[in-house]
mmCIF file of C-alpha atoms in Angstrom:
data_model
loop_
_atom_site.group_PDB
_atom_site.id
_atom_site.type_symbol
_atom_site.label_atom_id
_atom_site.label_comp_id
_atom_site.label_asym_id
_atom_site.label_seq_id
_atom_site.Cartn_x
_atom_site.Cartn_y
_atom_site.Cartn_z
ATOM 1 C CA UNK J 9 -7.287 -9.048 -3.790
ATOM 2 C CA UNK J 10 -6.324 -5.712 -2.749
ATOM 3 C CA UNK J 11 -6.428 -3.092 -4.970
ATOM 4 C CA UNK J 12 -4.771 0.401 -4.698
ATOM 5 C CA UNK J 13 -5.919 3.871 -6.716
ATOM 6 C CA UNK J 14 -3.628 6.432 -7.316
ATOM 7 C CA UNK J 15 -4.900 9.569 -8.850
ATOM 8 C CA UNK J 16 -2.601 12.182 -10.197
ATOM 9 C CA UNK J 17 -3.378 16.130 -9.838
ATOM 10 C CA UNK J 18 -4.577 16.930 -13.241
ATOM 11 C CA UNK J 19 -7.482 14.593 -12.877
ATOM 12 C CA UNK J 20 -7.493 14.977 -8.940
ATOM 13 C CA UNK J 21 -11.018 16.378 -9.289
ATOM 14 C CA UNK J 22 -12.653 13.354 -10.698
ATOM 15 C CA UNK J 23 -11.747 11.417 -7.837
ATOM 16 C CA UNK J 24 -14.944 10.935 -6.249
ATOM 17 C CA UNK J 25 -16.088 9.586 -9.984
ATOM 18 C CA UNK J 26 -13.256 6.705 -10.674
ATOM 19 C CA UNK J 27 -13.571 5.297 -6.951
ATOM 20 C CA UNK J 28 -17.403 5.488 -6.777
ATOM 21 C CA UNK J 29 -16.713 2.798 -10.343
ATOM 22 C CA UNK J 30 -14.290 1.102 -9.320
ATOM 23 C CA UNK J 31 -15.716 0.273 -5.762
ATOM 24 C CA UNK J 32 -19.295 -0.942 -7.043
ATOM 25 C CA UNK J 33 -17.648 -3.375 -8.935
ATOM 26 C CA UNK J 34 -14.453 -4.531 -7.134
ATOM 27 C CA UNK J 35 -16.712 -4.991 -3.724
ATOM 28 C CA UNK J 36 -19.188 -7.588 -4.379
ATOM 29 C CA UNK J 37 -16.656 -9.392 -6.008
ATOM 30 C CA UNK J 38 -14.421 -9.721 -2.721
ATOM 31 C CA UNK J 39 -11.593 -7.355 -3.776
ATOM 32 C CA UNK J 40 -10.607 -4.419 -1.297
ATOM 33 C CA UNK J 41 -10.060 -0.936 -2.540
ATOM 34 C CA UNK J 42 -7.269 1.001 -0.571
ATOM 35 C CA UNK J 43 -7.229 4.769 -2.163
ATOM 36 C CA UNK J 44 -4.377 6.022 -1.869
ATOM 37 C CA UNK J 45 -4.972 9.801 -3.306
ATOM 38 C CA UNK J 46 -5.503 12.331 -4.331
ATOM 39 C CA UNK J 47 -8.837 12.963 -3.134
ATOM 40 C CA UNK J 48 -9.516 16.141 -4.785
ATOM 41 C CA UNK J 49 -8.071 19.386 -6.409
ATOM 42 C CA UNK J 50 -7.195 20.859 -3.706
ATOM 43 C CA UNK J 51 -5.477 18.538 -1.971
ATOM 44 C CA UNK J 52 -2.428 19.964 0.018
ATOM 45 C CA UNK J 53 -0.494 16.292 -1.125
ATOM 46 C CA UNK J 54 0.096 16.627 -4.939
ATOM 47 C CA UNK J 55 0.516 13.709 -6.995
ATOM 48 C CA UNK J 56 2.105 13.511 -10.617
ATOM 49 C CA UNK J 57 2.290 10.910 -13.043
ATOM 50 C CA UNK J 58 5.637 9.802 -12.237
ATOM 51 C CA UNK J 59 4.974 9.984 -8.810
ATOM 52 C CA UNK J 60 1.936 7.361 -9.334
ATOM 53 C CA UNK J 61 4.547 5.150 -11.533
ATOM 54 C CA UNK J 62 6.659 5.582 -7.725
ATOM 55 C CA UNK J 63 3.893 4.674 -5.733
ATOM 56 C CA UNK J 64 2.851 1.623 -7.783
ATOM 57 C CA UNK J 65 5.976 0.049 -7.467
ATOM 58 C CA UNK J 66 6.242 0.802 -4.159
ATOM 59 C CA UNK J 67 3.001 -1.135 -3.877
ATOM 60 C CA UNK J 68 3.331 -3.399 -5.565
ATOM 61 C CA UNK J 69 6.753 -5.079 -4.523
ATOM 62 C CA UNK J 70 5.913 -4.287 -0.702
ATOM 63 C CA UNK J 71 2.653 -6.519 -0.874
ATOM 64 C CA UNK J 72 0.910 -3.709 0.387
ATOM 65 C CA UNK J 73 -1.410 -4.553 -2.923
ATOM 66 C CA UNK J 74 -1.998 -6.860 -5.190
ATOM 67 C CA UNK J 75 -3.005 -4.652 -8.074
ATOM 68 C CA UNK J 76 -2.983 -0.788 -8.633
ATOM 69 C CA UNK J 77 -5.705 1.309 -10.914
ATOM 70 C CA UNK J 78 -4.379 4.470 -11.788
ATOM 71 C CA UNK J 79 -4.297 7.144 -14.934
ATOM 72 C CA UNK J 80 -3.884 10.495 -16.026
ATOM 73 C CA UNK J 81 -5.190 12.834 -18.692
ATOM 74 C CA UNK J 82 -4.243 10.286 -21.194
ATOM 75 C CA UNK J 83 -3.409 6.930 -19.556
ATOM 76 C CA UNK J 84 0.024 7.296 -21.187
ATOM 77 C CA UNK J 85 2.480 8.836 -18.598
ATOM 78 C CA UNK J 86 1.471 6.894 -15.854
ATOM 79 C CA UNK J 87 1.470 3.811 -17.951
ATOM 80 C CA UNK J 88 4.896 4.822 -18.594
ATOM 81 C CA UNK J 89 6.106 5.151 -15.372
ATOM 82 C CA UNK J 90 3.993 2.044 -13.810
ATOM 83 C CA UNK J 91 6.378 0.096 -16.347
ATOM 84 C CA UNK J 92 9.535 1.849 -15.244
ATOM 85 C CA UNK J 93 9.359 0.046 -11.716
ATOM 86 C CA UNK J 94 10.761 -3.371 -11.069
ATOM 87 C CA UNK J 95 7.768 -6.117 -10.881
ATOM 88 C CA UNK J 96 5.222 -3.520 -12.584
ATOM 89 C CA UNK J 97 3.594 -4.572 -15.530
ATOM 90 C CA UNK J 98 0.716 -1.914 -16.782
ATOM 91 C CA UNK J 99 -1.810 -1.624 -19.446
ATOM 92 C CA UNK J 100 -3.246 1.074 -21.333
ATOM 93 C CA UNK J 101 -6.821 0.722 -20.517
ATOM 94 C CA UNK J 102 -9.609 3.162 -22.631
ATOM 95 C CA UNK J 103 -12.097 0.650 -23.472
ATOM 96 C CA UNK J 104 -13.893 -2.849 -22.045
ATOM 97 C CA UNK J 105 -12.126 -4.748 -24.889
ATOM 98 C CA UNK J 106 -8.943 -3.217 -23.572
ATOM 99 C CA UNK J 107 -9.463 -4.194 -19.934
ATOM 100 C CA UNK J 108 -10.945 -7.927 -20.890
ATOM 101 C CA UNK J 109 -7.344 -8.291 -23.377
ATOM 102 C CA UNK J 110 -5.001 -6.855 -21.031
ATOM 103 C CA UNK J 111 -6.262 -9.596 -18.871
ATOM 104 C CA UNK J 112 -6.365 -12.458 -20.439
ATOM 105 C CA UNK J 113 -3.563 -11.564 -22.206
ATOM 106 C CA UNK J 114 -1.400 -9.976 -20.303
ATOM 107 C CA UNK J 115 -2.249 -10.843 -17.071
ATOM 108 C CA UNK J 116 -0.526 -7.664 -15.493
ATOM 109 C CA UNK J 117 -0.931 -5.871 -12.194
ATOM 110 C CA UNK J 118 -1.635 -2.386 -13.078
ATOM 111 C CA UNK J 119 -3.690 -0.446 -15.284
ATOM 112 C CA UNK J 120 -3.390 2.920 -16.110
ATOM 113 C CA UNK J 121 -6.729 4.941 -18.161
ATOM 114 C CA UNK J 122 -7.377 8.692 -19.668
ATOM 115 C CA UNK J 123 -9.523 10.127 -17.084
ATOM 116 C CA UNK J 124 -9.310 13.499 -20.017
ATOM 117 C CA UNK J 125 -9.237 12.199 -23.168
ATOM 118 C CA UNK J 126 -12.861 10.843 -24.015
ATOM 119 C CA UNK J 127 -13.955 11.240 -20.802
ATOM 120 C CA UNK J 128 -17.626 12.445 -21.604
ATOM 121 C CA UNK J 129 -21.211 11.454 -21.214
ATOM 122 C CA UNK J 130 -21.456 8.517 -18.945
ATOM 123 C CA UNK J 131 -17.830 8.223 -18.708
ATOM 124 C CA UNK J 132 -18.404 6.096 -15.156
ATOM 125 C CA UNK J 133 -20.550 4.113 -17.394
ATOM 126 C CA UNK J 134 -17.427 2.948 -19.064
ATOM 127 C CA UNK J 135 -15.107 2.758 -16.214
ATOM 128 C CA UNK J 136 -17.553 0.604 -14.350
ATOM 129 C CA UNK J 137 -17.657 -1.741 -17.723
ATOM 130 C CA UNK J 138 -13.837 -2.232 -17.801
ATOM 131 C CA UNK J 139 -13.280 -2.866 -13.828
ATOM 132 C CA UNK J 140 -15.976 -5.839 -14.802
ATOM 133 C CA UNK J 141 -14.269 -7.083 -17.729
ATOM 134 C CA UNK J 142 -11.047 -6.464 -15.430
ATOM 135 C CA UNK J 143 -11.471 -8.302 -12.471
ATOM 136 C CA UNK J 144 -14.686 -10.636 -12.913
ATOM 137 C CA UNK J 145 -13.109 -13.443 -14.688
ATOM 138 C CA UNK J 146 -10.645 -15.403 -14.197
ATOM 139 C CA UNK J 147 -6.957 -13.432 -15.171
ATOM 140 C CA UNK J 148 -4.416 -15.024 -18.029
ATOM 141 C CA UNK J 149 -6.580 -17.759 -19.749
ATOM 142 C CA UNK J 150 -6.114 -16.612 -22.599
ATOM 143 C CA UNK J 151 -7.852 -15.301 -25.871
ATOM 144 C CA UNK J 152 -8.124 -16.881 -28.082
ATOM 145 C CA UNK J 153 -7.909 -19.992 -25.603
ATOM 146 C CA UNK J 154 -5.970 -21.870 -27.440
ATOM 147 C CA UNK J 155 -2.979 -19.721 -27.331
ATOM 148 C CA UNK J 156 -3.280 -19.971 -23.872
ATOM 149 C CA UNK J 157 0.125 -21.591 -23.318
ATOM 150 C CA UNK J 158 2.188 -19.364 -25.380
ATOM 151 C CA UNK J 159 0.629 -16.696 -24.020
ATOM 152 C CA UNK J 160 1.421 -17.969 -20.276
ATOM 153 C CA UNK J 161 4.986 -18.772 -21.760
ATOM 154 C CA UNK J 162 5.642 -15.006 -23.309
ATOM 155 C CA UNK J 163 4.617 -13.717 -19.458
ATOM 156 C CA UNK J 164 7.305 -15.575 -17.944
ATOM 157 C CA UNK J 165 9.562 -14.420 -20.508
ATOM 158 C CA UNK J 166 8.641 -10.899 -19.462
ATOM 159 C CA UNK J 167 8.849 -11.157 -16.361
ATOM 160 C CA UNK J 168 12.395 -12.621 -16.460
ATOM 161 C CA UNK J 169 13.499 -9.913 -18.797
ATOM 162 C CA UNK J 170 12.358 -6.918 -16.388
ATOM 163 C CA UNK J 171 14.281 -8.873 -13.685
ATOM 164 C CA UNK J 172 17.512 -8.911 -15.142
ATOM 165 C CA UNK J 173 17.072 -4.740 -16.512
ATOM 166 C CA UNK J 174 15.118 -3.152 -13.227
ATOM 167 C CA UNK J 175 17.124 -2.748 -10.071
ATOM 168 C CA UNK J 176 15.417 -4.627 -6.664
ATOM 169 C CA UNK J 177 12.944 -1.538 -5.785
ATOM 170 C CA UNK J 178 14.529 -1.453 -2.271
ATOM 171 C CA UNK J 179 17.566 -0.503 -4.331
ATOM 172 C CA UNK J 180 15.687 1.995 -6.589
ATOM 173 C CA UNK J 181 14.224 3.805 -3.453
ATOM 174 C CA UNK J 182 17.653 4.274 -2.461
ATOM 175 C CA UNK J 183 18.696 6.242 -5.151
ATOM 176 C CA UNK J 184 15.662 7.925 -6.561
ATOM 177 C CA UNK J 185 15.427 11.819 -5.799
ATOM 178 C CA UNK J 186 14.390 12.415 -2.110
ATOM 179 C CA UNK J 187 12.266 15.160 -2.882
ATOM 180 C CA UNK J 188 10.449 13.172 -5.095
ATOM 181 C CA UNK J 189 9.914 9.860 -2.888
ATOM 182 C CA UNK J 190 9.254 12.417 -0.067
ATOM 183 C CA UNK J 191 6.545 13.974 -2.290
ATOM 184 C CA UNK J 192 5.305 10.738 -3.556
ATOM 185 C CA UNK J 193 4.721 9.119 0.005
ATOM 186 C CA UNK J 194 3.330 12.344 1.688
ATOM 187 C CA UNK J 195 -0.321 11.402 1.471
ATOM 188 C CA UNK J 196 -2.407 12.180 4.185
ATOM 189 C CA UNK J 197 -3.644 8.220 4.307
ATOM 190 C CA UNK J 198 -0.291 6.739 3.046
ATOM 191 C CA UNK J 199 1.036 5.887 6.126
ATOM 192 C CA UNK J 200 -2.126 4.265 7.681
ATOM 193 C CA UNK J 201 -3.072 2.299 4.500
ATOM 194 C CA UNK J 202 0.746 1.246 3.722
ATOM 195 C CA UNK J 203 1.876 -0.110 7.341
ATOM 196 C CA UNK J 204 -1.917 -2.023 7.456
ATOM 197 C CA UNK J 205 -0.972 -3.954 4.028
ATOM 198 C CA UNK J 206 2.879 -4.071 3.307
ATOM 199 C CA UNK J 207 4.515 -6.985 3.886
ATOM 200 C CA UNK J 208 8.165 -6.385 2.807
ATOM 201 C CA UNK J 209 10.212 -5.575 6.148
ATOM 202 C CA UNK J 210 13.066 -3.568 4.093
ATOM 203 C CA UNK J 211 10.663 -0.952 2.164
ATOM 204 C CA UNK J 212 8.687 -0.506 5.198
ATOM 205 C CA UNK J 213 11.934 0.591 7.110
ATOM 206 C CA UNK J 214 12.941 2.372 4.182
ATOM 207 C CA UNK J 215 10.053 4.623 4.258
ATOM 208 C CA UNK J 216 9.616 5.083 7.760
ATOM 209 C CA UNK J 217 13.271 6.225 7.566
ATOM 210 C CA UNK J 218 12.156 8.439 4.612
ATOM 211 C CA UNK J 219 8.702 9.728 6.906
ATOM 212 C CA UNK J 220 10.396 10.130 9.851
ATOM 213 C CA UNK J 221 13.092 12.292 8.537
ATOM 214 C CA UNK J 222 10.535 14.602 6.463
ATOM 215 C CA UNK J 223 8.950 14.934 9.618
ATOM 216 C CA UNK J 224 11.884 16.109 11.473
ATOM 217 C CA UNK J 225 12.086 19.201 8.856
ATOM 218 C CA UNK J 226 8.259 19.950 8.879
#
């Protein structure tokens, strides 16, 4: 499984922290780890929480990954605007419980956590706990298991329901602000990680259009 990190300025200096977790757990289980920013504070590419709700669903519906880890001071606004894209479906993650739920559960492809609120003494401690409880077993069965099948049933209800209220994300790229899909996509390691992993033709032109012409003004 691929799995993308997006980290948003406010918490931009922790970067080093979340990927260090996430990467000694996602590894030896077979999962990749494409980060996609920011790197640190001082990064001359700035990324806000809508902005990581942008990239996500760019992401996501591209095939570029299969799952995207991502957060903010709280967790909230980029859980927020994770769910605002078509084919996103994130989790507020603060705790192992959380993570282990939203799995089995949920069975989403995104999670977004409070890399400010709570985030203490042996904070990695607890990030490294829910990336386990996250992607060591095996996603949707269910808990309790015998609600398994309702559970799998409510999903596909879901997922039908954001079909028929999201636009197709080629069609939201087209009409989102400029600046901010400009912004959102000017990473120094987007380009490189992004053509290497997406597999939908039309977003890729799409944002080579978008690239090429930010170029042209730079």
């Amino acid at each position: 499984m691929k799995i993308a990190l997006i980290i948003e300025n406010s918490q931009a200096a922790k970067s080093s922290v979340v990927h260090e977790a996430l990467t000694s757990v996602a590894e030896p289980l077979g999962h990749e780890v494409h980060h996609y920013g920011m790197y640190g504070a001082d990064d001359e590419s700035s990324l806000t929480y809508v902005m990581n709700g942008l990239l996500a669903g760019i992401l996501l519906n591209s095939g570029a990954a299969d799952f995207v880890v991502t957060g903010c001071g709280t967790g909230m606004g980029s859980m927020l605007a994770c769910n605002s894209m078509p084919g996103v479906f994130c989790g507020l993650v603060i705790d192992p419980t959380d993570a282990f739920l939203f799995s089995q559960i949920n069975d989403g492809n995104a999670i977004s956590m409070p890399y400010a609120k709570g985030f203490g003494w042996a904070a990695e401690l607890n990030l490294q706990d829910c990336y386990t409880k996250l992607f060591s077993g095996e996603p949707g069965a269910g808990y309790p298991r015998e609600r398994a099948e309702i559970m799998r049933t409510n999903r596909g209800i879901l997922k039908d329901l954001k079909a028929a209220s999201c636009r197709d994300m080629l069609d939201v790229l087209k009409r989102v602000d400029p600046a901010l899909l400009k912004s959102a996509i000017a990473g120094p390691k987007f380009a490189e990680l992004f053509e290497a992993n997406a597999k939908d033709e039309g977003i890729k032109a799409c944002l080579r259009e978008v690239a090429g012409a930010q170029a042209a003004l730079s």
